[in-house]
XYZ file of C-alpha atoms in Angstrom:
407
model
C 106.299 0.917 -20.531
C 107.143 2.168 -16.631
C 106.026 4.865 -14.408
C 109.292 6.927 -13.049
C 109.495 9.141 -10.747
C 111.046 12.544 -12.142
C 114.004 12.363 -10.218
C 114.868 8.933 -11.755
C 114.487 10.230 -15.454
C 117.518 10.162 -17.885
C 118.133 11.704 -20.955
C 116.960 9.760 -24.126
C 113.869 8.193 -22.509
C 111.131 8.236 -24.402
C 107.597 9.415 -23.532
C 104.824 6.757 -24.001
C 102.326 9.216 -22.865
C 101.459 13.630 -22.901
C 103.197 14.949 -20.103
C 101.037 18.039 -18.816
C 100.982 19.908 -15.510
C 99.051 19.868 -12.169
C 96.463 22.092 -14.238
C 96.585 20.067 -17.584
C 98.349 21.951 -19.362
C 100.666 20.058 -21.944
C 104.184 20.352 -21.094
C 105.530 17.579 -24.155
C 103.748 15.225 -26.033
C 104.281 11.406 -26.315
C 106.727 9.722 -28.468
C 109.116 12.903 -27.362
C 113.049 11.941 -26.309
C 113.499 13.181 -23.037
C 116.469 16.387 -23.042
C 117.894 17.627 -19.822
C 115.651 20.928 -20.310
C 112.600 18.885 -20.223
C 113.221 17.251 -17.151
C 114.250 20.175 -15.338
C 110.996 21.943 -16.736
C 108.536 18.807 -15.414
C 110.538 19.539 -12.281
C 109.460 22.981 -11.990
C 105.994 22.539 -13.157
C 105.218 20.258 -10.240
C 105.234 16.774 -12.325
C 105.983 14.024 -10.012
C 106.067 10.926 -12.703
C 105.778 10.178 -16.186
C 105.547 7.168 -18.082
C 108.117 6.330 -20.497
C 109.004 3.618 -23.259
C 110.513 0.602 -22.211
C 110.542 -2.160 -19.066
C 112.161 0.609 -16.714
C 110.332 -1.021 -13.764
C 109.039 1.021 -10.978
C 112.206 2.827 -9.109
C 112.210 4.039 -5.319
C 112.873 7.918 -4.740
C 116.156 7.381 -3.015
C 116.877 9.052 0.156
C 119.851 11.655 -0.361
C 123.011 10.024 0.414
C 123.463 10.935 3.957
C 125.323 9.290 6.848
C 123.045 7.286 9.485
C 125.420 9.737 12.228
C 124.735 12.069 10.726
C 120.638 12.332 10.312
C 121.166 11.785 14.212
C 122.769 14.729 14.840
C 121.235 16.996 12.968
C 118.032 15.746 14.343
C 119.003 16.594 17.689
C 119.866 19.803 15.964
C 116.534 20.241 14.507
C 114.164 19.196 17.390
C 114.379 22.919 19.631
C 113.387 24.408 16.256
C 110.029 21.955 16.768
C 109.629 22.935 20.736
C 106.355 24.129 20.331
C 104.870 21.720 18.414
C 103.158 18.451 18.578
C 105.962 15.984 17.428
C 102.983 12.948 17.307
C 101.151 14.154 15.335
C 101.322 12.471 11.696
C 101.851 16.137 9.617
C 104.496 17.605 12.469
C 105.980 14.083 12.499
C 106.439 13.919 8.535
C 107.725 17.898 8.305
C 109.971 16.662 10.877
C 111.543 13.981 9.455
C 111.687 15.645 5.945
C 113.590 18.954 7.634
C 116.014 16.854 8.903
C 117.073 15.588 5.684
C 116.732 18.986 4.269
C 119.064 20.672 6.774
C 121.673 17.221 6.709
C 122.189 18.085 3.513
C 121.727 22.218 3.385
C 123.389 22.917 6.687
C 120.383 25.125 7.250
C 120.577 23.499 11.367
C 124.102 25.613 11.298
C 122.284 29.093 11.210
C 121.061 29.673 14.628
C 123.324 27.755 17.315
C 122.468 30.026 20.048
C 118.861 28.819 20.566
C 118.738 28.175 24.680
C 116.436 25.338 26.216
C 113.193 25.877 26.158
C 112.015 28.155 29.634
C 108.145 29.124 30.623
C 107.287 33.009 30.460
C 108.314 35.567 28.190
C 110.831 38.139 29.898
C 108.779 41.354 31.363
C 111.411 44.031 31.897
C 110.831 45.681 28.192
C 108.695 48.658 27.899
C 105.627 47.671 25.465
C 103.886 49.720 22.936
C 100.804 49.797 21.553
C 101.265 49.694 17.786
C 98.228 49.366 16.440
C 97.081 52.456 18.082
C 99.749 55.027 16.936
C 99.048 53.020 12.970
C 95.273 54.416 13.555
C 96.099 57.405 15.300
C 98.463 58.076 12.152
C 101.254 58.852 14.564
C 103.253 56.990 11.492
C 102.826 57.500 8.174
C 102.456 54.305 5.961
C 103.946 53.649 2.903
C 101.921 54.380 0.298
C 101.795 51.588 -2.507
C 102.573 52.172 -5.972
C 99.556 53.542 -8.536
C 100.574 50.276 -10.279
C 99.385 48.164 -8.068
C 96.081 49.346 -8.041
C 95.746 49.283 -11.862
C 97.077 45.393 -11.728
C 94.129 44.338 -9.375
C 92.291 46.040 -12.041
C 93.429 44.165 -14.805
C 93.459 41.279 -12.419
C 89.855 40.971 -11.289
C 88.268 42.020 -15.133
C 87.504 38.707 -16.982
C 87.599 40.410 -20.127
C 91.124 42.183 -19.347
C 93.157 41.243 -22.653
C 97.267 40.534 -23.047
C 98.034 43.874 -23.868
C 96.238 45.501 -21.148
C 98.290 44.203 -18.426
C 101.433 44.582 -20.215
C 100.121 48.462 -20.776
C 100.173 48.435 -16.474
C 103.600 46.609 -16.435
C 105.649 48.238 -18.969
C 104.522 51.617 -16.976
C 107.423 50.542 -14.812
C 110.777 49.937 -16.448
C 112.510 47.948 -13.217
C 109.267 45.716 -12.661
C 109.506 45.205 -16.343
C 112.848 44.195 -16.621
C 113.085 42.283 -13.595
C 110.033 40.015 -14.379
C 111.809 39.436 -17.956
C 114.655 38.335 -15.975
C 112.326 35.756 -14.231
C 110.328 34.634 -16.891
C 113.840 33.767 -18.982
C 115.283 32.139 -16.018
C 114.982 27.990 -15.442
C 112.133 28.762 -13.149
C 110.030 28.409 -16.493
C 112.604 26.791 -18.599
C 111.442 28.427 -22.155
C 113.922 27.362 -24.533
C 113.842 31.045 -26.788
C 114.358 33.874 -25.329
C 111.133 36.066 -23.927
C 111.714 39.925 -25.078
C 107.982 41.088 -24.189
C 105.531 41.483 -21.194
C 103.521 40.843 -23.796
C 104.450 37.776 -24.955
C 105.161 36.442 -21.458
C 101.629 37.148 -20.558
C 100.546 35.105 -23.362
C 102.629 32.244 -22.377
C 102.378 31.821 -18.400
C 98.852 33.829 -18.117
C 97.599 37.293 -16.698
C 97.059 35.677 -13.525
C 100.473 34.839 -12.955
C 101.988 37.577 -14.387
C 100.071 39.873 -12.196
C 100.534 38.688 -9.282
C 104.522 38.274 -9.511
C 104.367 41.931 -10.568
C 102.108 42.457 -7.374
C 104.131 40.678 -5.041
C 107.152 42.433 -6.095
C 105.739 45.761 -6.264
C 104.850 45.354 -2.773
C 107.598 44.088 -0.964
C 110.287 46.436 -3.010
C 108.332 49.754 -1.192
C 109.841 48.738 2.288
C 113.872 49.568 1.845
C 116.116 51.045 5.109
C 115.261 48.400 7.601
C 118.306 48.309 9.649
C 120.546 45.060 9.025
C 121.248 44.185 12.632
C 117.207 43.775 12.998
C 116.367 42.273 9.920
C 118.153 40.655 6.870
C 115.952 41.543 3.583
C 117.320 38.598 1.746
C 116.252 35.769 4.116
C 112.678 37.636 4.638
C 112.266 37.378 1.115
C 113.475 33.819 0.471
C 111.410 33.157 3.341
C 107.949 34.580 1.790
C 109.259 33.055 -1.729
C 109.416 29.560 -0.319
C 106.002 30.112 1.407
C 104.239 31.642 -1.869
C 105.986 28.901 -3.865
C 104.697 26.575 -1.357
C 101.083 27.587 -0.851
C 101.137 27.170 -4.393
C 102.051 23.937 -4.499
C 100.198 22.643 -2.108
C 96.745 24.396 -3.175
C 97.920 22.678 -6.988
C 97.645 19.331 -5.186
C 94.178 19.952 -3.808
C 93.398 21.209 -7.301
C 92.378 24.684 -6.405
C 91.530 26.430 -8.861
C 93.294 30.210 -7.135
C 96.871 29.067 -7.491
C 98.295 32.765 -7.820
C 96.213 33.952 -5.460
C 97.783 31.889 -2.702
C 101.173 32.530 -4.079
C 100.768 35.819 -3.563
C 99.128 35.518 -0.190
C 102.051 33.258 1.252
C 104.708 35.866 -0.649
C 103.014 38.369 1.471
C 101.759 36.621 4.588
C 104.622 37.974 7.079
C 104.396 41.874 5.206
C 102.761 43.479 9.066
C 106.450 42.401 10.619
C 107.828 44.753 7.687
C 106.122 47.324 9.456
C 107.662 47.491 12.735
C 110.903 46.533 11.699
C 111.000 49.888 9.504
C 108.880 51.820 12.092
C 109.606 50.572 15.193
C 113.546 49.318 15.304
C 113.806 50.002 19.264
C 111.079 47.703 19.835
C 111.927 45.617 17.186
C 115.221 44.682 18.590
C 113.958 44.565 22.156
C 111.100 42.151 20.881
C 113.890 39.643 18.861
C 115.675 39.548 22.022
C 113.225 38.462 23.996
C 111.924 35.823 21.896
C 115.728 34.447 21.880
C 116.355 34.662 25.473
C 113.267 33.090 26.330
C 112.755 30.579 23.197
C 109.333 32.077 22.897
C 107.526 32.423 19.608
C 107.394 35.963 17.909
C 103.778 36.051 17.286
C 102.492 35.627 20.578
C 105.361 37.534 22.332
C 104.607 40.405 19.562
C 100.998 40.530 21.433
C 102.568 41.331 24.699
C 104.767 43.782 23.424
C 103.261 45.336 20.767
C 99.391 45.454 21.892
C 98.723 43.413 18.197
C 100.053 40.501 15.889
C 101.884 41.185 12.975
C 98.816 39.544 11.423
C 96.830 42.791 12.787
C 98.850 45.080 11.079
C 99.296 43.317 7.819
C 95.088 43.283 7.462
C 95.256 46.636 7.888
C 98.226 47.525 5.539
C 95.997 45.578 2.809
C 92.643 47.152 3.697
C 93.993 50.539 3.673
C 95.938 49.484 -0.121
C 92.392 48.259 -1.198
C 93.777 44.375 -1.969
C 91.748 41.815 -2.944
C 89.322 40.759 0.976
C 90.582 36.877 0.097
C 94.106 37.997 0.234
C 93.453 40.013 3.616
C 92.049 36.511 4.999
C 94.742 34.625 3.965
C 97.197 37.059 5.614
C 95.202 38.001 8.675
C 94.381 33.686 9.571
C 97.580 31.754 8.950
C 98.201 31.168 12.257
C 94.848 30.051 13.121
C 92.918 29.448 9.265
C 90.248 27.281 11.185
C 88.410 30.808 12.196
C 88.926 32.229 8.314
C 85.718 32.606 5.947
C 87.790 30.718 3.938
C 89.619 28.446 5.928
C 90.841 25.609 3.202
C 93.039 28.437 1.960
C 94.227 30.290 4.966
C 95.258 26.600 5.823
C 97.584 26.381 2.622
C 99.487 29.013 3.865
C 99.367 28.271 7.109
C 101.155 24.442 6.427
C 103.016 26.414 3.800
C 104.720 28.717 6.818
C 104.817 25.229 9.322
C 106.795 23.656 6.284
C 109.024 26.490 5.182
C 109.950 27.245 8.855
C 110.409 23.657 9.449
C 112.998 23.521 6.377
C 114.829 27.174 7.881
C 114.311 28.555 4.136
C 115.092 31.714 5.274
C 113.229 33.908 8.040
C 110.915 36.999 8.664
C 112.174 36.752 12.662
C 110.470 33.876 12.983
C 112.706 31.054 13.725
C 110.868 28.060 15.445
C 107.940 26.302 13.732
C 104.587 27.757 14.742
C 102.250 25.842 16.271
C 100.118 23.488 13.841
C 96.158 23.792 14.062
C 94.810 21.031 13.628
C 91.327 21.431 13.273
C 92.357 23.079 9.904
C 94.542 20.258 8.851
C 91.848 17.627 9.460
C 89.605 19.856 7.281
C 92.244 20.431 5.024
C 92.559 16.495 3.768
C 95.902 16.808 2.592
C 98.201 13.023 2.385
C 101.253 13.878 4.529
C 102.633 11.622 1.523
C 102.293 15.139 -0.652
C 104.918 16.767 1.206
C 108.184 15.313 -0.141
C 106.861 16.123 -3.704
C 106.004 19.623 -2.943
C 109.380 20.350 -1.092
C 111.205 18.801 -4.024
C 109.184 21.038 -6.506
C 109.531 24.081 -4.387
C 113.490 23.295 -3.761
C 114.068 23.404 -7.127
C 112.143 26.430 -7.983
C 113.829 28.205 -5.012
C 117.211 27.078 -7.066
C 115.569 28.694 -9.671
C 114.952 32.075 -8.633
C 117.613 32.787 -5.837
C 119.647 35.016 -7.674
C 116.679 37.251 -8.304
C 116.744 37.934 -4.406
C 120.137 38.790 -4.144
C 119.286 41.393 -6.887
């Protein structure tokens, strides 16, 4: 018998043990021959290693297949996307190292090749706006969210809530219903029949998950019009994908028991910015400009220029919608979780957004890593050895779902 990694399975191994899921759950049981399917599905699930029949030995992870030339140059590539970080410290230092391989072999380095030397100062000669204060004096009018949404947190938060009542909500809603068939077929879950109910999907993956794709969707589908030149939909949403699919991950390593939850909270976690891009496209573009010219970060420079954090405005988006106060936190702290009520999980999302950043999955506007806060990490007591695993598990359920964001 060996222990393998998951990227060194084959087909035709044979399982000498159960295989089951960060949670327990049993995936396949022992004494099973190993099918392409099944690998790709302990992939997904967030299985690292299995053991299998046979002196296989223990095999190294290999590092992709990348030229020594080039991991230098892209690292010199990478490093003004890390400006305003710590590079010795041992978390910035390991995101570091693992976004360079990323972007060697994604190209992601390629995206943003105008970004100048780092200066001091943010520009001063663009007129600022208080946006918080026209949001409360209702000089705007806020999206209102969908009726469905509020019967999901419903059906969320009731323990005795049943299968069919949350496929009652769903189904109320033929696109949310069809798309989240299209996501529970896809090889982000890997079922090997077809799934032809909410219903039946519910009883598979859970109400907990179920609900809160439907929520995160729901949500993010009410902002549409947001000029192109300011903001490009697709990479905000691969952007809060990665970081939900990441704050997952990572909060499935500390064995938290809130898994959706934080999915949904790092899905959501950059939803204020939505706001003034779709509001406030004058400012928005004057505010992008400035954090390029100056190689400032967006989320202090959106202080100076827009009298509050996009952090401000996405608390108060969720108040007003009535969402869950843990999801507020999460939102409101992930730039600095050491000050939330809950600051182990604002911290998941807060690494989650470091990570994803770090990686350039995407963007909300954002485009250097944000500042790491240490005092959360330390009380986080995450291994910087968990972070390969949980990009490789995200990676490949990004792979999973991309075509869903293009739809």
């Amino acid at each position: 018998m060996g222990i393998l990694r998951t990227d060194s399975l084959k087909e035709g191994m044979i399982l000498a043990d159960d295989v089951k899921d960060m949670k327990g759950k049993l995936l396949l049981a022992k004494g099973q021959e190993l099918e392409a399917r099944h690998i790709r599905i302990f992939k997904i699930w967030g299985v690292t290693e299995v053991n299998v029949v046979g002196n296989v030995g223990n095999e190294e992870n290999p590092e992709p297949d990348v030229s020594p030339e080039r991991i230098e140059k892209i690292k010199e590539k990478t490093k003004p996307f890390f400006c305003h970080v710590d590079p010795d410290h041992p978390a910035i230092k390991e995101i570091f190292r693992l976004s360079v391989l990323f972007r060697s072999r994604n190209g992601v380095s390629e995206l943003h090749k105008d970004i100048p030397a780092k200066q001091s100062g943010i520009p001063g000669d663009y007129p600022k706006l208080d946006v918080r204060q026209k949001i409360l004096n209702t000089e705007i009018k806020l999206p209102e969210i969908p009726s469905i949404v509020f019967e999901l947190n419903e059906v969320i938060v009731d323990p005795l809530a049943s299968t069919d009542n949350i496929a009652q909500v769903v189904n109320k809603s033929p696109s949310l219903t069809a798309l989240l068939l299209r996501i529970v077929n896809s090889p982000f879950y890997g079922f090997p029949s077809k799934i032809e109910s909410i219903s039946r999907a519910v009883t598979i993956i859970g109400t907990r998950e179920i609900s809160s794709l439907a929520l995160g969707i729901s949500m993010i589908t009410n902002f549409q019009g947001i000029p192109k030149e300011i903001l490009d939909m697709y990479s905000f949403l691969r952007h809060g994908l990665a970081c939900g699919i990441m704050s997952r991950l990572l909060a499935a390593h500390k064995h938290m028991p809130q898994t959706e939850q934080l999915f949904v909270s790092g899905l959501l976690h950059d939803i204020g910015r939505l706001i003034v891009y779709k509001y406030f496209p004058g400012q928005a573009k004057n505010l992008l400009r400035v954090c390029r010219a100056s190689n400032g970060l967006l989320y202090e420079a959106e202080d100076i220029y827009l009298g509050c954090r996009h952090t401000d405005i996405g608390k108060y988006l969720l108040r007003e919608w009535r969402l869950p106060p843990a999801l507020e936190s999460n939102i409101f702290y992930h730039h600095n979780p050491s000050n939330a009520p809950d600051p182990i999980s604002a911290a998941i999302v807060h690494l989650a957004d470091i990570i994803v950043n770090g990686l350039g999955m995407g963007s909300s506007g954002e485009i250097l890593v944000p500042p790491l806060d240490c005092e959360a990490w330390d009380r986080l007591g995450l291994s910087t050895s968990s972070f390969q695993v949980a990009i490789g598990q995200a990676i490949h359920q990004m792979v999973a779902l991309e075509s869903f964001l293009e739809g």
